[in-house]
N, C-alpha and C. Protein backbone atom coordinates (compact mmCIF):
# COMPACT_ATOMS: atom_id res chain seq x y z
N UNK A 1 -28.61 -3.86 -4.71
CA UNK A 1 -27.93 -3.54 -3.45
C UNK A 1 -28.72 -2.46 -2.70
N UNK A 2 -29.07 -2.75 -1.48
CA UNK A 2 -29.82 -1.80 -0.68
C UNK A 2 -28.89 -0.76 -0.05
N UNK A 3 -29.47 0.32 0.44
CA UNK A 3 -28.68 1.36 1.10
C UNK A 3 -28.02 0.82 2.35
N UNK A 4 -28.71 -0.06 3.07
CA UNK A 4 -28.15 -0.64 4.29
C UNK A 4 -26.91 -1.47 3.97
N UNK A 5 -26.97 -2.23 2.87
CA UNK A 5 -25.82 -3.04 2.46
C UNK A 5 -24.64 -2.16 2.08
N UNK A 6 -24.94 -1.08 1.36
CA UNK A 6 -23.87 -0.16 0.95
C UNK A 6 -23.23 0.51 2.17
N UNK A 7 -24.04 0.86 3.15
CA UNK A 7 -23.50 1.46 4.37
C UNK A 7 -22.64 0.46 5.15
N UNK A 8 -23.09 -0.79 5.19
CA UNK A 8 -22.30 -1.84 5.84
C UNK A 8 -20.96 -2.02 5.14
N UNK A 9 -20.99 -1.98 3.81
CA UNK A 9 -19.75 -2.06 3.05
C UNK A 9 -18.85 -0.87 3.37
N UNK A 10 -19.43 0.32 3.48
CA UNK A 10 -18.64 1.52 3.77
C UNK A 10 -17.95 1.40 5.13
N UNK A 11 -18.66 0.90 6.12
CA UNK A 11 -18.06 0.73 7.44
C UNK A 11 -16.93 -0.30 7.38
N UNK A 12 -17.17 -1.40 6.67
CA UNK A 12 -16.14 -2.44 6.52
C UNK A 12 -14.90 -1.88 5.83
N UNK A 13 -15.11 -1.14 4.76
CA UNK A 13 -14.00 -0.55 4.02
C UNK A 13 -13.22 0.45 4.88
N UNK A 14 -13.92 1.24 5.68
CA UNK A 14 -13.25 2.21 6.54
C UNK A 14 -12.36 1.52 7.55
N UNK A 15 -12.85 0.45 8.16
CA UNK A 15 -12.05 -0.28 9.15
C UNK A 15 -10.84 -0.93 8.50
N UNK A 16 -11.01 -1.42 7.27
CA UNK A 16 -9.89 -2.03 6.56
C UNK A 16 -8.84 -0.99 6.21
N UNK A 17 -9.27 0.20 5.83
CA UNK A 17 -8.33 1.26 5.46
C UNK A 17 -7.50 1.73 6.65
N UNK A 18 -8.08 1.66 7.83
CA UNK A 18 -7.36 2.12 9.03
C UNK A 18 -6.21 1.19 9.39
N UNK A 19 -6.34 -0.09 9.04
CA UNK A 19 -5.29 -1.04 9.40
C UNK A 19 -4.09 -0.85 8.49
N UNK A 20 -2.90 -0.56 9.07
CA UNK A 20 -1.72 -0.29 8.23
C UNK A 20 -1.22 -1.55 7.55
N UNK A 21 -0.92 -1.44 6.27
CA UNK A 21 -0.38 -2.53 5.49
C UNK A 21 0.76 -2.01 4.62
N UNK A 22 1.20 -2.80 3.64
CA UNK A 22 2.31 -2.36 2.78
C UNK A 22 2.03 -1.04 2.06
N UNK A 23 0.78 -0.83 1.62
CA UNK A 23 0.45 0.40 0.90
C UNK A 23 0.58 1.62 1.81
N UNK A 24 0.04 1.53 3.02
CA UNK A 24 0.14 2.63 3.97
C UNK A 24 1.60 2.89 4.32
N UNK A 25 2.35 1.82 4.50
CA UNK A 25 3.76 1.96 4.84
C UNK A 25 4.52 2.66 3.72
N UNK A 26 4.22 2.30 2.47
CA UNK A 26 4.88 2.94 1.34
C UNK A 26 4.52 4.42 1.26
N UNK A 27 3.26 4.76 1.50
CA UNK A 27 2.82 6.16 1.47
C UNK A 27 3.54 6.97 2.55
N UNK A 28 3.64 6.42 3.76
CA UNK A 28 4.30 7.12 4.86
C UNK A 28 5.79 7.32 4.57
N UNK A 29 6.45 6.29 4.04
CA UNK A 29 7.88 6.39 3.76
C UNK A 29 8.15 7.41 2.66
N UNK A 30 7.32 7.44 1.64
CA UNK A 30 7.49 8.42 0.56
C UNK A 30 7.25 9.84 1.07
N UNK A 31 6.26 10.01 1.93
CA UNK A 31 5.96 11.32 2.48
C UNK A 31 7.08 11.82 3.37
N UNK A 32 7.65 10.92 4.15
CA UNK A 32 8.72 11.29 5.07
C UNK A 32 9.92 11.85 4.31
N UNK A 33 10.22 11.26 3.16
CA UNK A 33 11.40 11.68 2.40
C UNK A 33 11.09 12.72 1.34
N UNK A 34 9.93 12.63 0.73
CA UNK A 34 9.64 13.51 -0.40
C UNK A 34 8.64 14.61 -0.13
N UNK A 35 7.92 14.51 0.99
CA UNK A 35 6.92 15.52 1.28
C UNK A 35 5.52 15.08 0.91
N UNK A 36 4.58 16.02 1.01
CA UNK A 36 3.17 15.68 0.83
C UNK A 36 2.83 15.34 -0.62
N UNK A 37 3.48 16.00 -1.57
CA UNK A 37 3.10 15.78 -2.97
C UNK A 37 3.29 14.34 -3.42
N UNK A 38 4.49 13.76 -3.29
CA UNK A 38 4.62 12.35 -3.68
C UNK A 38 3.80 11.42 -2.80
N UNK A 39 3.59 11.81 -1.52
CA UNK A 39 2.76 10.98 -0.65
C UNK A 39 1.32 10.92 -1.14
N UNK A 40 0.77 12.07 -1.52
CA UNK A 40 -0.59 12.10 -2.05
C UNK A 40 -0.67 11.39 -3.40
N UNK A 41 0.38 11.52 -4.21
CA UNK A 41 0.41 10.82 -5.49
C UNK A 41 0.43 9.31 -5.28
N UNK A 42 1.21 8.87 -4.29
CA UNK A 42 1.24 7.44 -3.97
C UNK A 42 -0.12 6.97 -3.47
N UNK A 43 -0.80 7.82 -2.70
CA UNK A 43 -2.15 7.48 -2.24
C UNK A 43 -3.09 7.29 -3.41
N UNK A 44 -2.98 8.18 -4.40
CA UNK A 44 -3.80 8.04 -5.61
C UNK A 44 -3.47 6.76 -6.35
N UNK A 45 -2.20 6.38 -6.35
CA UNK A 45 -1.81 5.12 -6.97
C UNK A 45 -2.41 3.92 -6.27
N UNK A 46 -2.46 3.98 -4.94
CA UNK A 46 -3.08 2.90 -4.17
C UNK A 46 -4.57 2.78 -4.52
N UNK A 47 -5.25 3.92 -4.59
CA UNK A 47 -6.68 3.92 -4.91
C UNK A 47 -6.90 3.39 -6.33
N UNK A 48 -6.02 3.76 -7.26
CA UNK A 48 -6.14 3.28 -8.63
C UNK A 48 -5.97 1.76 -8.69
N UNK A 49 -5.02 1.23 -7.92
CA UNK A 49 -4.82 -0.22 -7.89
C UNK A 49 -6.03 -0.92 -7.28
N UNK A 50 -6.63 -0.31 -6.27
CA UNK A 50 -7.85 -0.86 -5.69
C UNK A 50 -8.96 -0.93 -6.73
N UNK A 51 -9.04 0.11 -7.57
CA UNK A 51 -10.04 0.11 -8.65
C UNK A 51 -9.79 -1.04 -9.61
N UNK A 52 -8.53 -1.35 -9.85
CA UNK A 52 -8.20 -2.49 -10.72
C UNK A 52 -8.71 -3.79 -10.10
N UNK A 53 -8.54 -3.93 -8.78
CA UNK A 53 -9.05 -5.12 -8.10
C UNK A 53 -10.56 -5.24 -8.23
N UNK A 54 -11.24 -4.10 -8.10
CA UNK A 54 -12.69 -4.12 -8.28
C UNK A 54 -13.06 -4.57 -9.69
N UNK A 55 -12.33 -4.07 -10.69
CA UNK A 55 -12.61 -4.44 -12.07
C UNK A 55 -12.36 -5.92 -12.30
N UNK A 56 -11.25 -6.42 -11.76
CA UNK A 56 -10.94 -7.85 -11.91
C UNK A 56 -12.02 -8.71 -11.26
N UNK A 57 -12.47 -8.29 -10.09
CA UNK A 57 -13.52 -9.04 -9.39
C UNK A 57 -14.82 -9.02 -10.19
N UNK A 58 -15.16 -7.85 -10.73
CA UNK A 58 -16.40 -7.72 -11.49
C UNK A 58 -16.38 -8.57 -12.75
N UNK A 59 -15.22 -8.64 -13.38
CA UNK A 59 -15.09 -9.40 -14.63
C UNK A 59 -14.82 -10.89 -14.39
N UNK A 60 -14.56 -11.26 -13.16
CA UNK A 60 -14.28 -12.66 -12.85
C UNK A 60 -12.84 -13.05 -13.13
N UNK A 61 -12.00 -12.09 -13.54
CA UNK A 61 -10.61 -12.43 -13.86
C UNK A 61 -9.80 -12.74 -12.61
N UNK A 62 -10.16 -12.10 -11.51
CA UNK A 62 -9.44 -12.39 -10.27
C UNK A 62 -9.59 -13.83 -9.85
N UNK A 63 -10.79 -14.37 -10.01
CA UNK A 63 -11.02 -15.78 -9.66
C UNK A 63 -10.21 -16.71 -10.56
N UNK A 64 -10.05 -16.32 -11.82
CA UNK A 64 -9.27 -17.14 -12.76
C UNK A 64 -7.80 -17.17 -12.33
N UNK A 65 -7.28 -15.99 -11.93
CA UNK A 65 -5.87 -15.93 -11.50
C UNK A 65 -5.65 -16.76 -10.25
N UNK A 66 -6.56 -16.64 -9.29
CA UNK A 66 -6.43 -17.41 -8.05
C UNK A 66 -6.55 -18.90 -8.32
N UNK A 67 -7.44 -19.28 -9.26
CA UNK A 67 -7.65 -20.70 -9.55
C UNK A 67 -6.49 -21.31 -10.32
N UNK A 68 -5.78 -20.49 -11.10
CA UNK A 68 -4.67 -21.00 -11.90
C UNK A 68 -3.39 -21.01 -11.07
N UNK A 69 -2.82 -22.18 -10.89
CA UNK A 69 -1.59 -22.29 -10.09
C UNK A 69 -0.46 -21.50 -10.72
N UNK A 70 -0.35 -21.54 -12.05
CA UNK A 70 0.75 -20.86 -12.74
C UNK A 70 0.62 -19.35 -12.61
N UNK A 71 -0.56 -18.82 -12.90
CA UNK A 71 -0.76 -17.37 -12.83
C UNK A 71 -0.61 -16.87 -11.40
N UNK A 72 -1.16 -17.62 -10.46
CA UNK A 72 -1.07 -17.21 -9.05
C UNK A 72 0.38 -17.16 -8.60
N UNK A 73 1.16 -18.18 -8.95
CA UNK A 73 2.57 -18.23 -8.56
C UNK A 73 3.35 -17.09 -9.20
N UNK A 74 3.05 -16.78 -10.46
CA UNK A 74 3.75 -15.70 -11.14
C UNK A 74 3.47 -14.36 -10.46
N UNK A 75 2.21 -14.08 -10.19
CA UNK A 75 1.85 -12.84 -9.51
C UNK A 75 2.47 -12.78 -8.12
N UNK A 76 2.45 -13.92 -7.44
CA UNK A 76 2.99 -13.98 -6.09
C UNK A 76 4.48 -13.65 -6.06
N UNK A 77 5.25 -14.25 -6.94
CA UNK A 77 6.69 -14.04 -6.93
C UNK A 77 7.06 -12.63 -7.40
N UNK A 78 6.34 -12.10 -8.37
CA UNK A 78 6.60 -10.73 -8.80
C UNK A 78 6.32 -9.75 -7.67
N UNK A 79 5.21 -9.94 -6.98
CA UNK A 79 4.87 -9.06 -5.87
C UNK A 79 5.86 -9.17 -4.73
N UNK A 80 6.26 -10.41 -4.40
CA UNK A 80 7.22 -10.61 -3.32
C UNK A 80 8.57 -9.97 -3.65
N UNK A 81 9.01 -10.15 -4.89
CA UNK A 81 10.29 -9.57 -5.30
C UNK A 81 10.25 -8.04 -5.22
N UNK A 82 9.14 -7.45 -5.62
CA UNK A 82 9.03 -5.99 -5.58
C UNK A 82 9.09 -5.47 -4.15
N UNK A 83 8.38 -6.11 -3.25
CA UNK A 83 8.38 -5.68 -1.85
C UNK A 83 9.77 -5.83 -1.23
N UNK A 84 10.45 -6.91 -1.54
CA UNK A 84 11.79 -7.13 -0.99
C UNK A 84 12.77 -6.07 -1.51
N UNK A 85 12.74 -5.81 -2.81
CA UNK A 85 13.63 -4.80 -3.39
C UNK A 85 13.34 -3.42 -2.79
N UNK A 86 12.07 -3.09 -2.65
CA UNK A 86 11.68 -1.81 -2.06
C UNK A 86 12.16 -1.71 -0.61
N UNK A 87 12.02 -2.81 0.13
CA UNK A 87 12.45 -2.82 1.52
C UNK A 87 13.95 -2.69 1.67
N UNK A 88 14.70 -3.42 0.85
CA UNK A 88 16.17 -3.34 0.91
C UNK A 88 16.63 -1.92 0.60
N UNK A 89 15.97 -1.28 -0.37
CA UNK A 89 16.33 0.09 -0.71
C UNK A 89 16.13 1.05 0.45
N UNK A 90 15.16 0.77 1.31
CA UNK A 90 14.91 1.62 2.47
C UNK A 90 15.89 1.34 3.61
N UNK A 91 16.41 0.13 3.68
CA UNK A 91 17.35 -0.24 4.75
C UNK A 91 18.77 0.22 4.43
N UNK A 92 19.14 0.28 3.16
CA UNK A 92 20.52 0.54 2.76
C UNK A 92 21.11 1.85 3.28
N UNK A 93 20.37 2.99 3.28
CA UNK A 93 20.99 4.22 3.78
C UNK A 93 21.51 4.11 5.21
N UNK A 94 20.74 3.51 6.10
CA UNK A 94 21.21 3.34 7.47
C UNK A 94 22.37 2.35 7.51
N UNK A 95 22.28 1.28 6.73
CA UNK A 95 23.36 0.30 6.72
C UNK A 95 24.67 0.92 6.25
N UNK A 96 24.60 1.80 5.26
CA UNK A 96 25.82 2.46 4.76
C UNK A 96 26.43 3.34 5.84
N UNK A 97 25.60 4.07 6.58
CA UNK A 97 26.12 4.95 7.64
C UNK A 97 26.80 4.13 8.74
N UNK A 98 26.15 3.04 9.13
CA UNK A 98 26.73 2.20 10.17
C UNK A 98 28.02 1.55 9.69
N UNK A 99 28.08 1.18 8.42
CA UNK A 99 29.26 0.53 7.86
C UNK A 99 30.45 1.48 7.81
N UNK A 100 30.17 2.75 7.53
CA UNK A 100 31.25 3.74 7.43
C UNK A 100 31.83 4.12 8.78
N UNK A 101 31.16 3.70 9.85
CA UNK A 101 31.73 3.94 11.17
C UNK A 101 31.18 5.15 11.88
N UNK A 102 30.56 6.07 11.13
CA UNK A 102 30.02 7.26 11.76
C UNK A 102 28.70 6.99 12.44
N UNK A 103 28.04 5.92 12.02
CA UNK A 103 26.75 5.59 12.58
C UNK A 103 25.70 6.59 12.20
N UNK A 104 24.52 6.40 12.71
CA UNK A 104 23.45 7.35 12.44
C UNK A 104 23.54 8.56 13.35
N UNK A 105 24.45 8.52 14.38
CA UNK A 105 24.56 9.64 15.31
C UNK A 105 25.09 10.90 14.63
N UNK A 106 25.79 10.72 13.51
CA UNK A 106 26.32 11.88 12.80
C UNK A 106 25.21 12.77 12.29
N UNK A 107 24.03 12.21 12.10
CA UNK A 107 22.90 12.98 11.60
C UNK A 107 21.92 13.33 12.71
N UNK A 108 22.37 13.23 13.96
CA UNK A 108 21.44 13.37 15.08
C UNK A 108 20.78 14.73 15.12
N UNK A 109 21.53 15.79 14.83
CA UNK A 109 21.00 17.14 15.01
C UNK A 109 20.63 17.81 13.70
N UNK A 110 20.59 17.08 12.62
CA UNK A 110 20.23 17.67 11.33
C UNK A 110 18.77 17.36 11.01
N UNK A 111 18.09 18.26 10.31
CA UNK A 111 16.71 17.98 9.92
C UNK A 111 16.64 16.81 8.95
N UNK A 112 15.43 16.34 8.73
CA UNK A 112 15.23 15.24 7.79
C UNK A 112 15.67 15.68 6.40
N UNK A 113 16.49 14.87 5.77
CA UNK A 113 16.98 15.17 4.42
C UNK A 113 15.87 14.83 3.42
N UNK A 114 15.40 15.86 2.72
CA UNK A 114 14.34 15.64 1.74
C UNK A 114 14.93 15.20 0.41
N UNK A 115 14.22 14.34 -0.26
CA UNK A 115 14.61 13.88 -1.59
C UNK A 115 13.62 14.41 -2.62
N UNK A 116 14.10 14.64 -3.83
CA UNK A 116 13.22 15.09 -4.90
C UNK A 116 12.56 13.88 -5.55
N UNK A 117 11.35 13.61 -5.14
CA UNK A 117 10.59 12.46 -5.66
C UNK A 117 9.43 13.01 -6.49
N UNK A 118 9.40 12.67 -7.75
CA UNK A 118 8.35 13.18 -8.62
C UNK A 118 7.01 12.52 -8.29
N UNK A 119 5.96 13.28 -8.54
CA UNK A 119 4.62 12.76 -8.25
C UNK A 119 4.35 11.49 -9.05
N UNK A 120 4.83 11.44 -10.28
CA UNK A 120 4.63 10.24 -11.10
C UNK A 120 5.29 9.01 -10.51
N UNK A 121 6.48 9.21 -9.95
CA UNK A 121 7.17 8.09 -9.31
C UNK A 121 6.41 7.63 -8.06
N UNK A 122 5.87 8.60 -7.32
CA UNK A 122 5.08 8.24 -6.14
C UNK A 122 3.83 7.47 -6.52
N UNK A 123 3.16 7.91 -7.58
CA UNK A 123 1.96 7.22 -8.04
C UNK A 123 2.29 5.79 -8.44
N UNK A 124 3.35 5.62 -9.21
CA UNK A 124 3.72 4.26 -9.67
C UNK A 124 4.08 3.36 -8.50
N UNK A 125 4.75 3.92 -7.50
CA UNK A 125 5.13 3.07 -6.36
C UNK A 125 3.91 2.65 -5.55
N UNK A 126 3.01 3.61 -5.30
CA UNK A 126 1.78 3.26 -4.58
C UNK A 126 0.94 2.25 -5.33
N UNK A 127 0.85 2.42 -6.64
CA UNK A 127 0.08 1.49 -7.48
C UNK A 127 0.70 0.10 -7.44
N UNK A 128 2.03 0.03 -7.57
CA UNK A 128 2.70 -1.26 -7.62
C UNK A 128 2.62 -1.99 -6.28
N UNK A 129 2.78 -1.26 -5.18
CA UNK A 129 2.72 -1.90 -3.87
C UNK A 129 1.33 -2.48 -3.61
N UNK A 130 0.29 -1.70 -3.91
CA UNK A 130 -1.07 -2.18 -3.67
C UNK A 130 -1.41 -3.36 -4.57
N UNK A 131 -0.84 -3.37 -5.77
CA UNK A 131 -1.17 -4.42 -6.73
C UNK A 131 -0.26 -5.64 -6.59
N UNK A 132 0.71 -5.58 -5.68
CA UNK A 132 1.76 -6.61 -5.64
C UNK A 132 1.35 -7.89 -4.94
N UNK A 133 0.26 -7.88 -4.22
CA UNK A 133 -0.07 -9.06 -3.41
C UNK A 133 -1.31 -9.79 -3.93
N UNK A 134 -1.14 -11.04 -4.33
CA UNK A 134 -2.32 -11.83 -4.70
C UNK A 134 -3.22 -12.13 -3.51
N UNK A 135 -2.67 -11.97 -2.30
CA UNK A 135 -3.50 -12.16 -1.11
C UNK A 135 -4.61 -11.11 -1.07
N UNK A 136 -4.27 -9.89 -1.48
CA UNK A 136 -5.27 -8.84 -1.55
C UNK A 136 -6.34 -9.19 -2.57
N UNK A 137 -5.92 -9.75 -3.69
CA UNK A 137 -6.88 -10.18 -4.71
C UNK A 137 -7.80 -11.26 -4.16
N UNK A 138 -7.24 -12.22 -3.44
CA UNK A 138 -8.05 -13.27 -2.84
C UNK A 138 -9.05 -12.67 -1.85
N UNK A 139 -8.59 -11.64 -1.13
CA UNK A 139 -9.46 -10.98 -0.16
C UNK A 139 -10.64 -10.32 -0.86
N UNK A 140 -10.35 -9.65 -1.97
CA UNK A 140 -11.42 -9.01 -2.73
C UNK A 140 -12.43 -10.04 -3.23
N UNK A 141 -11.92 -11.14 -3.73
CA UNK A 141 -12.79 -12.18 -4.28
C UNK A 141 -13.66 -12.80 -3.19
N UNK A 142 -13.09 -12.96 -2.00
CA UNK A 142 -13.81 -13.63 -0.92
C UNK A 142 -14.80 -12.70 -0.22
N UNK A 143 -14.42 -11.42 -0.04
CA UNK A 143 -15.24 -10.53 0.78
C UNK A 143 -16.29 -9.76 0.00
N UNK A 144 -15.88 -9.08 -1.04
CA UNK A 144 -16.78 -8.12 -1.66
C UNK A 144 -18.00 -8.73 -2.36
N UNK A 145 -17.90 -9.94 -2.92
CA UNK A 145 -19.14 -10.53 -3.46
C UNK A 145 -20.22 -10.76 -2.41
N UNK A 146 -19.82 -10.76 -1.13
CA UNK A 146 -20.82 -10.94 -0.08
C UNK A 146 -21.80 -9.76 -0.02
N UNK A 147 -21.40 -8.63 -0.56
CA UNK A 147 -22.28 -7.45 -0.55
C UNK A 147 -23.09 -7.33 -1.83
N UNK A 148 -22.87 -8.24 -2.78
CA UNK A 148 -23.55 -8.16 -4.07
C UNK A 148 -24.91 -8.86 -3.99
N UNK A 149 -25.91 -8.19 -4.53
CA UNK A 149 -27.23 -8.80 -4.61
C UNK A 149 -27.37 -9.51 -5.95
N UNK A 150 -27.59 -10.83 -5.97
CA UNK A 150 -27.68 -11.56 -7.24
C UNK A 150 -28.92 -11.21 -8.04
N UNK A 151 -29.91 -10.59 -7.40
CA UNK A 151 -31.13 -10.24 -8.12
C UNK A 151 -30.96 -8.99 -8.97
N UNK A 152 -29.91 -8.21 -8.75
CA UNK A 152 -29.71 -6.97 -9.50
C UNK A 152 -28.48 -7.10 -10.39
N UNK A 153 -28.33 -6.14 -11.30
CA UNK A 153 -27.17 -6.14 -12.19
C UNK A 153 -25.88 -6.01 -11.37
N UNK A 154 -24.88 -6.81 -11.72
CA UNK A 154 -23.66 -6.86 -10.93
C UNK A 154 -22.78 -5.63 -11.15
N UNK A 155 -22.62 -5.23 -12.40
CA UNK A 155 -21.69 -4.15 -12.72
C UNK A 155 -22.00 -2.85 -11.96
N UNK A 156 -23.25 -2.38 -11.94
CA UNK A 156 -23.52 -1.13 -11.19
C UNK A 156 -23.20 -1.26 -9.70
N UNK A 157 -23.37 -2.45 -9.14
CA UNK A 157 -23.07 -2.63 -7.73
C UNK A 157 -21.57 -2.53 -7.47
N UNK A 158 -20.78 -3.11 -8.36
CA UNK A 158 -19.33 -3.00 -8.22
C UNK A 158 -18.88 -1.55 -8.40
N UNK A 159 -19.50 -0.84 -9.33
CA UNK A 159 -19.16 0.57 -9.53
C UNK A 159 -19.48 1.37 -8.27
N UNK A 160 -20.65 1.11 -7.69
CA UNK A 160 -21.03 1.82 -6.47
C UNK A 160 -20.06 1.54 -5.34
N UNK A 161 -19.67 0.27 -5.16
CA UNK A 161 -18.71 -0.06 -4.11
C UNK A 161 -17.34 0.54 -4.39
N UNK A 162 -16.96 0.57 -5.68
CA UNK A 162 -15.68 1.17 -6.03
C UNK A 162 -15.63 2.65 -5.70
N UNK A 163 -16.72 3.36 -5.99
CA UNK A 163 -16.78 4.80 -5.68
C UNK A 163 -16.75 5.04 -4.17
N UNK A 164 -17.49 4.21 -3.44
CA UNK A 164 -17.49 4.33 -1.97
C UNK A 164 -16.09 4.04 -1.43
N UNK A 165 -15.46 3.01 -1.97
CA UNK A 165 -14.12 2.64 -1.52
C UNK A 165 -13.13 3.77 -1.74
N UNK A 166 -13.16 4.37 -2.94
CA UNK A 166 -12.24 5.46 -3.26
C UNK A 166 -12.49 6.67 -2.37
N UNK A 167 -13.77 6.97 -2.10
CA UNK A 167 -14.11 8.14 -1.29
C UNK A 167 -13.71 7.96 0.17
N UNK A 168 -13.49 6.72 0.58
CA UNK A 168 -13.04 6.45 1.95
C UNK A 168 -11.52 6.28 2.01
N UNK A 169 -10.98 5.51 1.08
CA UNK A 169 -9.56 5.16 1.12
C UNK A 169 -8.67 6.39 0.91
N UNK A 170 -9.02 7.24 -0.03
CA UNK A 170 -8.18 8.40 -0.32
C UNK A 170 -8.09 9.35 0.87
N UNK A 171 -9.19 9.73 1.52
CA UNK A 171 -9.06 10.60 2.71
C UNK A 171 -8.26 9.96 3.84
N UNK A 172 -8.41 8.65 4.03
CA UNK A 172 -7.65 7.98 5.10
C UNK A 172 -6.15 8.04 4.80
N UNK A 173 -5.78 7.76 3.56
CA UNK A 173 -4.37 7.83 3.18
C UNK A 173 -3.87 9.27 3.24
N UNK A 174 -4.71 10.22 2.85
CA UNK A 174 -4.32 11.63 2.94
C UNK A 174 -4.07 12.03 4.39
N UNK A 175 -4.84 11.47 5.31
CA UNK A 175 -4.62 11.75 6.73
C UNK A 175 -3.26 11.24 7.18
N UNK A 176 -2.87 10.05 6.69
CA UNK A 176 -1.52 9.54 6.99
C UNK A 176 -0.47 10.50 6.44
N UNK A 177 -0.70 11.01 5.23
CA UNK A 177 0.26 11.94 4.61
C UNK A 177 0.39 13.21 5.45
N UNK A 178 -0.73 13.78 5.84
CA UNK A 178 -0.70 15.01 6.63
C UNK A 178 -0.02 14.80 7.98
N UNK A 179 -0.32 13.67 8.63
CA UNK A 179 0.30 13.38 9.92
C UNK A 179 1.81 13.21 9.78
N UNK A 180 2.24 12.52 8.72
CA UNK A 180 3.67 12.31 8.49
C UNK A 180 4.36 13.63 8.16
N UNK A 181 3.71 14.46 7.34
CA UNK A 181 4.29 15.76 6.98
C UNK A 181 4.47 16.63 8.22
N UNK A 182 3.48 16.63 9.09
CA UNK A 182 3.57 17.44 10.30
C UNK A 182 4.68 16.95 11.22
N UNK A 183 4.79 15.64 11.39
CA UNK A 183 5.81 15.10 12.30
C UNK A 183 7.21 15.24 11.72
N UNK A 184 7.34 15.23 10.37
CA UNK A 184 8.66 15.33 9.74
C UNK A 184 9.30 16.69 10.00
N UNK A 185 8.49 17.71 10.26
CA UNK A 185 9.04 19.05 10.52
C UNK A 185 9.87 19.09 11.80
N UNK A 186 9.55 18.21 12.74
CA UNK A 186 10.26 18.20 14.02
C UNK A 186 11.20 17.01 14.16
N UNK A 187 11.30 16.22 13.11
CA UNK A 187 12.08 14.99 13.17
C UNK A 187 13.53 15.24 12.79
N UNK A 188 14.43 14.49 13.40
CA UNK A 188 15.84 14.54 13.05
C UNK A 188 16.16 13.45 12.04
N UNK A 189 17.24 13.67 11.31
CA UNK A 189 17.62 12.72 10.26
C UNK A 189 17.91 11.33 10.83
N UNK A 190 18.49 11.27 12.02
CA UNK A 190 18.79 9.96 12.61
C UNK A 190 17.51 9.16 12.82
N UNK A 191 16.48 9.83 13.34
CA UNK A 191 15.20 9.15 13.55
C UNK A 191 14.61 8.69 12.23
N UNK A 192 14.71 9.56 11.21
CA UNK A 192 14.17 9.20 9.89
C UNK A 192 14.89 7.99 9.31
N UNK A 193 16.20 7.92 9.50
CA UNK A 193 16.97 6.77 9.00
C UNK A 193 16.49 5.47 9.64
N UNK A 194 16.29 5.51 10.95
CA UNK A 194 15.84 4.30 11.64
C UNK A 194 14.41 3.93 11.26
N UNK A 195 13.57 4.95 11.06
CA UNK A 195 12.19 4.67 10.63
C UNK A 195 12.17 4.07 9.23
N UNK A 196 13.01 4.62 8.35
CA UNK A 196 13.11 4.06 7.00
C UNK A 196 13.55 2.60 7.06
N UNK A 197 14.58 2.35 7.88
CA UNK A 197 15.10 0.98 7.98
C UNK A 197 14.06 0.03 8.57
N UNK A 198 13.33 0.51 9.58
CA UNK A 198 12.30 -0.34 10.18
C UNK A 198 11.19 -0.64 9.18
N UNK A 199 10.77 0.40 8.44
CA UNK A 199 9.75 0.18 7.42
C UNK A 199 10.24 -0.75 6.33
N UNK A 200 11.51 -0.57 5.94
CA UNK A 200 12.08 -1.46 4.92
C UNK A 200 12.14 -2.90 5.38
N UNK A 201 12.50 -3.10 6.66
CA UNK A 201 12.55 -4.46 7.20
C UNK A 201 11.17 -5.10 7.19
N UNK A 202 10.15 -4.29 7.49
CA UNK A 202 8.78 -4.82 7.45
C UNK A 202 8.40 -5.22 6.03
N UNK A 203 8.77 -4.40 5.04
CA UNK A 203 8.46 -4.73 3.65
C UNK A 203 9.18 -6.01 3.21
N UNK A 204 10.43 -6.16 3.63
CA UNK A 204 11.16 -7.39 3.30
C UNK A 204 10.47 -8.60 3.93
N UNK A 205 10.06 -8.45 5.19
CA UNK A 205 9.36 -9.55 5.86
C UNK A 205 8.04 -9.88 5.17
N UNK A 206 7.31 -8.84 4.76
CA UNK A 206 6.05 -9.07 4.05
C UNK A 206 6.29 -9.75 2.71
N UNK A 207 7.37 -9.34 2.03
CA UNK A 207 7.70 -9.99 0.76
C UNK A 207 8.05 -11.45 0.95
N UNK A 208 8.82 -11.75 2.01
CA UNK A 208 9.17 -13.14 2.30
C UNK A 208 7.93 -13.96 2.65
N UNK A 209 7.04 -13.35 3.43
CA UNK A 209 5.79 -14.04 3.78
C UNK A 209 4.93 -14.30 2.55
N UNK A 210 4.92 -13.32 1.65
CA UNK A 210 4.16 -13.47 0.41
C UNK A 210 4.73 -14.58 -0.45
N UNK A 211 6.06 -14.70 -0.48
CA UNK A 211 6.70 -15.73 -1.31
C UNK A 211 6.35 -17.13 -0.83
N UNK A 212 6.11 -17.29 0.46
CA UNK A 212 5.80 -18.62 1.02
C UNK A 212 4.29 -18.85 1.12
N UNK A 213 3.50 -17.89 0.69
CA UNK A 213 2.05 -18.00 0.81
C UNK A 213 1.50 -19.06 -0.13
N UNK A 214 0.54 -19.78 0.37
CA UNK A 214 -0.17 -20.77 -0.45
C UNK A 214 -1.55 -20.24 -0.79
N UNK A 215 -2.13 -20.78 -1.85
CA UNK A 215 -3.48 -20.34 -2.23
C UNK A 215 -4.49 -20.79 -1.23
């Protein structure tokens, strides 16, 4: 792998990291409720899951999962179910307030209610969300081998791309955490409830889309 190829990969990875997806959404939602610590832990979980994808691609296991109808369907349904459950959990607080009749207006002038979310829980959630989609695995299998030089050893090239990916993805996610932490200081609980519900609805929609996805 030449330096030019590695730089091209770095630019591609940076642009991909900027586009918000389920992992970014999960990091933002955790930060909004738990603060920077669980948000950064979730970011680390996302990066760790990305490293797993690199390892699967390097070992050829990702291609086996995608090629196997049974394995692909199993991963797909597990990932879809996780996203839907996570999304419903984010929608329920607002739904309960509206159901009780007080609506979200009762929390209009109160600061955002912080929850005690352990760093370990944040890491596990970020890891699970990033690892939940076989579509991401298919993306890794389709895109990243394009940067591999067949004339050189494959493993060192995957390691190099993995290190570059982590060095880009973690700062981008950390920037989301810092921006969310800063905005949460001025946010009211009513706004946070609606943001949680909107993010949860997006996760449910993504889970439903994943469930109907074909290879």
